[in-house]
Amino acid sequence: MTGKVKREKWSENFSEWYNELIETAGIQDKRYPVKGMNIWLPYGLKIMRNIERFIHEEMARTGHEEVLFPALIPETEFQKEAEHIKGFEDEVYWVTHAGLDPLDVRLILRPTSETAMYSMFSLWIRSHADLPFKIYQIVNVYRYETKHTRPLIRVREISRFFEAHTAHDSYEDAERQIREDLEIFERLAKFLALPYIVSKRPEWDKFPGAYYSLGAEVMMPDGRTLQIGTMHNYRQNFAKAYNIQYETETGEHEYVHQTTFGMSERLLAAVIAIHGDDNGMVLPPTIAPIQVVIVPIPKKDASVDVFAYAREIAEELRNAGIRVHVDERDIRPGRKYYDWELKGVPVRIEVGPKDVEGRKAVIARRDTLTKEVVGRAEIVEAVRRTFDEIMENLYNRAKEFLESHIKRVDTIEEAKAVFEDRRGIVEIPWCGEEECGLKMEEELDAKMLGIPYPLETAKAPEGKKCPVCGREAKFIARFARTY
């Protein structure tokens, strides 16, 4: 049995679709009296926790230890790394008073934790035996965002901010860490069925204080990109500012090399936006709080108990490790279908009196809105198979969407034509000079994401010219309208 997936509002009026869904699907309530600080509702928080469970597992697998730092940072620590201050000073929240008394040393609410952590690193790291040193935390961070705020995407309190911080004895080992971060990110993206691209940020847009920055982007329904992960190599920049040294095997003192890896609730924003349709969310089974909802459909005067049959199926699924819920509310089945489709539950099982008599059930897929009848004995196997098919379909559908929105052109005019309808990523030859890059950003009214990573894929084809200065192009540069 086939259904028809509609994605008209999703694609034509994404902003409204998204903002509405955040509330109606029970993800967050944005009516809190501080703009850009939202309340996690139970359903949204459960989904986020399922994403984080996977992150915790990956951290354990790769030898990172979890820590928890205070949210307040003294101004004296914050000021130690000049580039870093320049990047953040206009968006930090200051704590200036304790009760009625002005503080001797003002405090900031952390916008990120480098300046909180690294004075401690200098106390904790002493010898080469302490390296590599790998820690992480998931905390709330605060940034005074002046642009238009949007739940999970652009907020003033990033409440599920993941940050991993590492220290190493060499640049090579720090580079190996960046490769490990990329591998963790790849596994996480597969777990969320999210295809993405990685770009090395241009010098003028790297993280304040970094030697270089990588950003992972997804393609949103309105053709804008959303950054959902970053990896930074700091070299010895922060180590020198915070005096983080270790004793080598030969007894000399060296500064450590450092990296960070960051993600946030934008991961959930990407899942909601990329997999959804006009009926609501479509959650990957990996993170759905309820993977299967069973809807009993009683009929008057039926001689069989559909509720008992539904509970029996639920018990079997639960024993097989599947998260299941039986909807026994006294409302019409159509209303139940509507609710669970809105909430993105991957699989719905419908059971009426005829199903009980025939020892079967109807399985409905959320991603395709198709239905199939399966025998009672095959239900667990059919559900598991359906989960795999949903994951594959969600990933392939999103990959096709991403790839069809990347256009390679040679001139500014061609790039402008692609951006006419404000959709997608444009790849264009570039000489590598900042002046030309900034000029292209201005002309296109778009942001340079950077050059493709790994760098082997970033070289411009032979004979290509930079459209601004006409010199030989060294790289392919990516431009997009971003969130």
CSV table of C-alpha atoms in Angstrom, one decimal, residues 58-274:
chain,number,residue,atom,x,y,z
A,58,GLU,CA,32.3,7.4,21.0
A,59,MET,CA,34.2,9.4,23.5
A,60,ALA,CA,34.7,6.3,25.7
A,61,ARG,CA,35.7,4.3,22.6
A,62,THR,CA,38.4,6.9,21.7
A,63,GLY,CA,39.8,7.4,25.2
A,64,HIS,CA,38.3,10.8,26.1
A,65,GLU,CA,37.4,11.4,29.8
A,66,GLU,CA,34.3,13.5,30.8
A,67,VAL,CA,34.8,16.5,33.0
A,68,LEU,CA,32.6,19.4,34.1
A,69,PHE,CA,33.9,22.9,34.4
A,70,PRO,CA,32.3,25.9,36.1
A,71,ALA,CA,30.3,28.3,33.9
A,72,LEU,CA,32.0,31.5,35.1
A,73,ILE,CA,35.5,32.6,33.9
A,74,PRO,CA,37.5,35.4,35.5
A,75,GLU,CA,38.3,38.3,33.1
A,76,THR,CA,42.0,37.8,33.9
A,77,GLU,CA,41.9,34.3,32.3
A,78,PHE,CA,39.7,35.3,29.4
A,79,GLN,CA,42.2,38.1,28.5
A,80,LYS,CA,45.3,35.8,28.0
A,81,GLU,CA,44.8,35.0,24.4
A,82,ALA,CA,44.4,38.1,22.3
A,83,GLU,CA,42.9,36.6,19.1
A,84,HIS,CA,40.4,34.7,21.2
A,85,ILE,CA,39.2,37.9,23.0
A,86,LYS,CA,38.9,39.8,19.8
A,87,GLY,CA,36.6,37.0,18.4
A,88,PHE,CA,34.3,36.8,21.5
A,89,GLU,CA,34.4,40.1,23.4
A,90,ASP,CA,31.3,41.6,21.7
A,91,GLU,CA,29.1,38.6,22.5
A,92,VAL,CA,30.0,37.6,26.1
A,93,TYR,CA,27.7,38.2,29.1
A,94,TRP,CA,29.4,39.9,32.0
A,95,VAL,CA,28.8,39.2,35.7
A,96,THR,CA,29.8,42.5,37.5
A,97,HIS,CA,28.2,42.3,40.9
A,98,ALA,CA,27.9,39.9,43.8
A,99,GLY,CA,24.7,41.0,45.5
A,100,LEU,CA,25.1,44.8,45.7
A,101,ASP,CA,28.9,44.9,45.7
A,102,PRO,CA,30.9,45.3,42.4
A,103,LEU,CA,33.3,42.4,41.9
A,104,ASP,CA,37.1,43.1,42.0
A,105,VAL,CA,37.6,40.8,39.0
A,106,ARG,CA,34.6,40.7,36.6
A,107,LEU,CA,33.4,37.3,35.4
A,108,ILE,CA,32.1,36.1,32.1
A,109,LEU,CA,29.6,33.4,31.4
A,110,ARG,CA,31.5,31.0,29.2
A,111,PRO,CA,31.0,31.4,25.4
A,112,THR,CA,33.2,28.3,25.0
A,113,SER,CA,35.7,26.8,27.5
A,114,GLU,CA,39.2,27.3,26.2
A,115,THR,CA,40.0,30.1,28.7
A,116,ALA,CA,38.3,28.3,31.6
A,117,MET,CA,40.2,25.0,31.0
A,118,TYR,CA,43.7,25.9,29.9
A,119,SER,CA,44.9,27.5,33.2
A,120,MET,CA,44.0,24.1,34.7
A,121,PHE,CA,45.8,22.2,31.9
A,122,SER,CA,49.0,24.0,32.9
A,123,LEU,CA,48.6,22.4,36.4
A,124,TRP,CA,47.5,19.0,35.2
A,125,ILE,CA,50.0,18.3,32.4
A,126,ARG,CA,53.5,17.9,33.6
A,127,SER,CA,55.3,15.2,31.7
A,128,HIS,CA,55.2,13.4,28.3
A,129,ALA,CA,53.6,10.5,30.1
A,130,ASP,CA,50.5,12.7,30.6
A,131,LEU,CA,50.0,13.0,26.8
A,132,PRO,CA,47.9,12.7,24.8
A,133,PHE,CA,45.5,14.3,27.2
A,134,LYS,CA,41.8,14.0,26.1
A,135,ILE,CA,38.8,15.4,27.9
A,136,TYR,CA,35.3,16.5,26.9
A,137,GLN,CA,32.1,18.0,28.4
A,138,ILE,CA,28.5,18.8,27.4
A,139,VAL,CA,27.4,22.1,29.0
A,140,ASN,CA,25.5,25.3,28.4
A,141,VAL,CA,27.4,28.2,26.9
A,142,TYR,CA,26.3,31.8,26.4
A,143,ARG,CA,26.7,34.2,23.5
A,144,TYR,CA,24.9,37.5,23.1
A,145,GLU,CA,23.5,36.8,19.7
A,146,THR,CA,22.3,39.9,17.9
A,147,LYS,CA,21.0,38.3,14.7
A,148,HIS,CA,17.5,36.8,14.5
A,149,THR,CA,17.3,33.9,17.0
A,150,ARG,CA,15.9,30.5,15.9
A,151,PRO,CA,15.4,27.5,18.2
A,152,LEU,CA,18.3,25.0,18.3
A,153,ILE,CA,20.1,27.0,15.5
A,154,ARG,CA,20.9,30.5,16.6
A,155,VAL,CA,20.4,31.0,20.3
A,156,ARG,CA,21.8,33.0,23.3
A,157,GLU,CA,22.1,29.9,25.5
A,158,ILE,CA,23.5,26.9,23.6
A,159,SER,CA,22.4,24.4,26.2
A,160,ARG,CA,23.8,21.1,24.9
A,161,PHE,CA,27.3,22.3,23.8
A,162,PHE,CA,29.7,19.4,23.3
A,163,GLU,CA,33.4,20.3,23.4
A,164,ALA,CA,36.4,18.0,23.4
A,165,HIS,CA,39.8,19.4,24.2
A,166,THR,CA,43.0,17.6,23.7
A,167,ALA,CA,46.8,18.2,24.2
A,168,HIS,CA,49.6,16.4,22.4
A,169,ASP,CA,53.4,16.2,22.2
A,170,SER,CA,53.6,17.1,18.5
A,171,TYR,CA,51.8,18.7,15.6
A,172,GLU,CA,51.7,15.3,14.0
A,173,ASP,CA,49.8,13.8,16.9
A,174,ALA,CA,47.4,16.7,17.0
A,175,GLU,CA,46.8,16.1,13.3
A,176,ARG,CA,46.1,12.5,14.1
A,177,GLN,CA,43.5,13.7,16.6
A,178,ILE,CA,41.8,15.8,14.0
A,179,ARG,CA,41.5,12.7,11.8
A,180,GLU,CA,40.0,10.8,14.8
A,181,ASP,CA,37.5,13.6,15.3
A,182,LEU,CA,36.5,13.4,11.7
A,183,GLU,CA,36.0,9.6,12.0
A,184,ILE,CA,33.9,10.1,15.1
A,185,PHE,CA,31.8,12.7,13.3
A,186,GLU,CA,31.4,10.4,10.3
A,187,ARG,CA,30.0,7.6,12.6
A,188,LEU,CA,27.7,10.1,14.3
A,189,ALA,CA,26.4,11.5,11.0
A,190,LYS,CA,25.7,7.9,9.8
A,191,PHE,CA,23.8,7.3,13.1
A,192,LEU,CA,21.7,10.3,12.3
A,193,ALA,CA,21.4,9.5,8.5
A,194,LEU,CA,22.9,12.9,7.7
A,195,PRO,CA,25.1,13.5,4.7
A,196,TYR,CA,27.5,16.5,5.0
A,197,ILE,CA,30.5,18.2,3.6
A,198,VAL,CA,33.7,19.3,5.4
A,199,SER,CA,35.5,22.6,4.5
A,200,LYS,CA,38.7,24.1,5.7
A,201,ARG,CA,37.7,27.6,6.8
A,202,PRO,CA,39.3,30.7,5.2
A,203,GLU,CA,41.9,32.5,7.4
A,204,TRP,CA,39.4,35.3,8.1
A,205,ASP,CA,36.7,33.0,9.4
A,206,LYS,CA,38.7,30.5,11.5
A,207,PHE,CA,38.0,30.0,15.2
A,208,PRO,CA,39.6,32.9,17.2
A,209,GLY,CA,43.1,31.6,18.2
A,210,ALA,CA,43.2,28.6,15.9
A,211,TYR,CA,45.9,27.7,13.5
A,212,TYR,CA,43.2,26.3,11.2
A,213,SER,CA,39.5,25.3,11.5
A,214,LEU,CA,37.4,22.7,9.8
A,215,GLY,CA,33.6,23.0,9.6
A,216,ALA,CA,31.0,20.3,8.7
A,217,GLU,CA,27.9,21.5,7.0
A,218,VAL,CA,24.6,20.1,6.0
A,219,MET,CA,22.1,21.4,3.4
A,220,MET,CA,18.9,22.7,4.8
A,221,PRO,CA,15.5,22.6,2.9
A,222,ASP,CA,15.7,26.3,2.0
A,223,GLY,CA,19.2,25.8,0.3
A,224,ARG,CA,21.1,27.4,3.2
A,225,THR,CA,23.9,25.5,4.9
A,226,LEU,CA,24.0,24.8,8.7
A,227,GLN,CA,27.3,24.2,10.4
A,228,ILE,CA,26.9,21.2,12.7
A,229,GLY,CA,30.5,20.3,13.7
A,230,THR,CA,33.9,22.0,14.0
A,231,MET,CA,37.4,20.8,14.5
A,232,HIS,CA,40.3,23.2,15.3
A,233,ASN,CA,44.0,22.7,15.4
A,234,TYR,CA,45.5,25.3,17.8
A,235,ARG,CA,49.1,24.3,17.3
A,236,GLN,CA,50.9,25.9,20.4
A,237,ASN,CA,48.9,29.1,20.3
A,238,PHE,CA,47.0,28.6,23.6
A,239,ALA,CA,49.8,26.6,25.2
A,240,LYS,CA,52.0,29.6,25.0
A,241,ALA,CA,49.3,32.0,26.3
A,242,TYR,CA,48.5,29.7,29.3
A,243,ASN,CA,52.0,28.2,29.8
A,244,ILE,CA,51.0,24.6,29.2
A,245,GLN,CA,54.3,22.8,29.1
A,246,TYR,CA,55.5,19.2,29.6
A,247,GLU,CA,58.8,17.6,30.3
A,248,THR,CA,60.2,15.6,27.3
A,249,GLU,CA,61.9,12.2,27.7
A,250,THR,CA,65.2,14.1,27.5
A,251,GLY,CA,64.3,16.5,30.3
A,252,GLU,CA,63.6,19.6,28.3
A,253,HIS,CA,60.4,21.6,28.5
A,254,GLU,CA,58.1,21.9,25.5
A,255,TYR,CA,54.7,23.5,24.8
A,256,VAL,CA,51.9,21.1,24.0
A,257,HIS,CA,49.9,21.1,20.7
A,258,GLN,CA,46.2,21.4,21.2
A,259,THR,CA,42.9,20.6,19.3
A,260,THR,CA,39.2,21.0,20.0
A,261,PHE,CA,36.1,19.4,18.5
A,262,GLY,CA,32.7,21.1,18.9
A,263,MET,CA,29.0,20.2,18.3
A,264,SER,CA,25.6,21.2,19.8
A,265,GLU,CA,21.9,20.9,19.6
A,266,ARG,CA,22.2,22.0,16.0
A,267,LEU,CA,22.6,18.2,15.4
A,268,LEU,CA,18.9,17.9,16.3
A,269,ALA,CA,18.0,20.9,14.2
A,270,ALA,CA,19.6,19.2,11.2
A,271,VAL,CA,17.7,15.9,11.8
A,272,ILE,CA,14.4,17.7,12.2
A,273,ALA,CA,14.9,19.9,9.1
A,274,ILE,CA,16.5,17.5,6.7
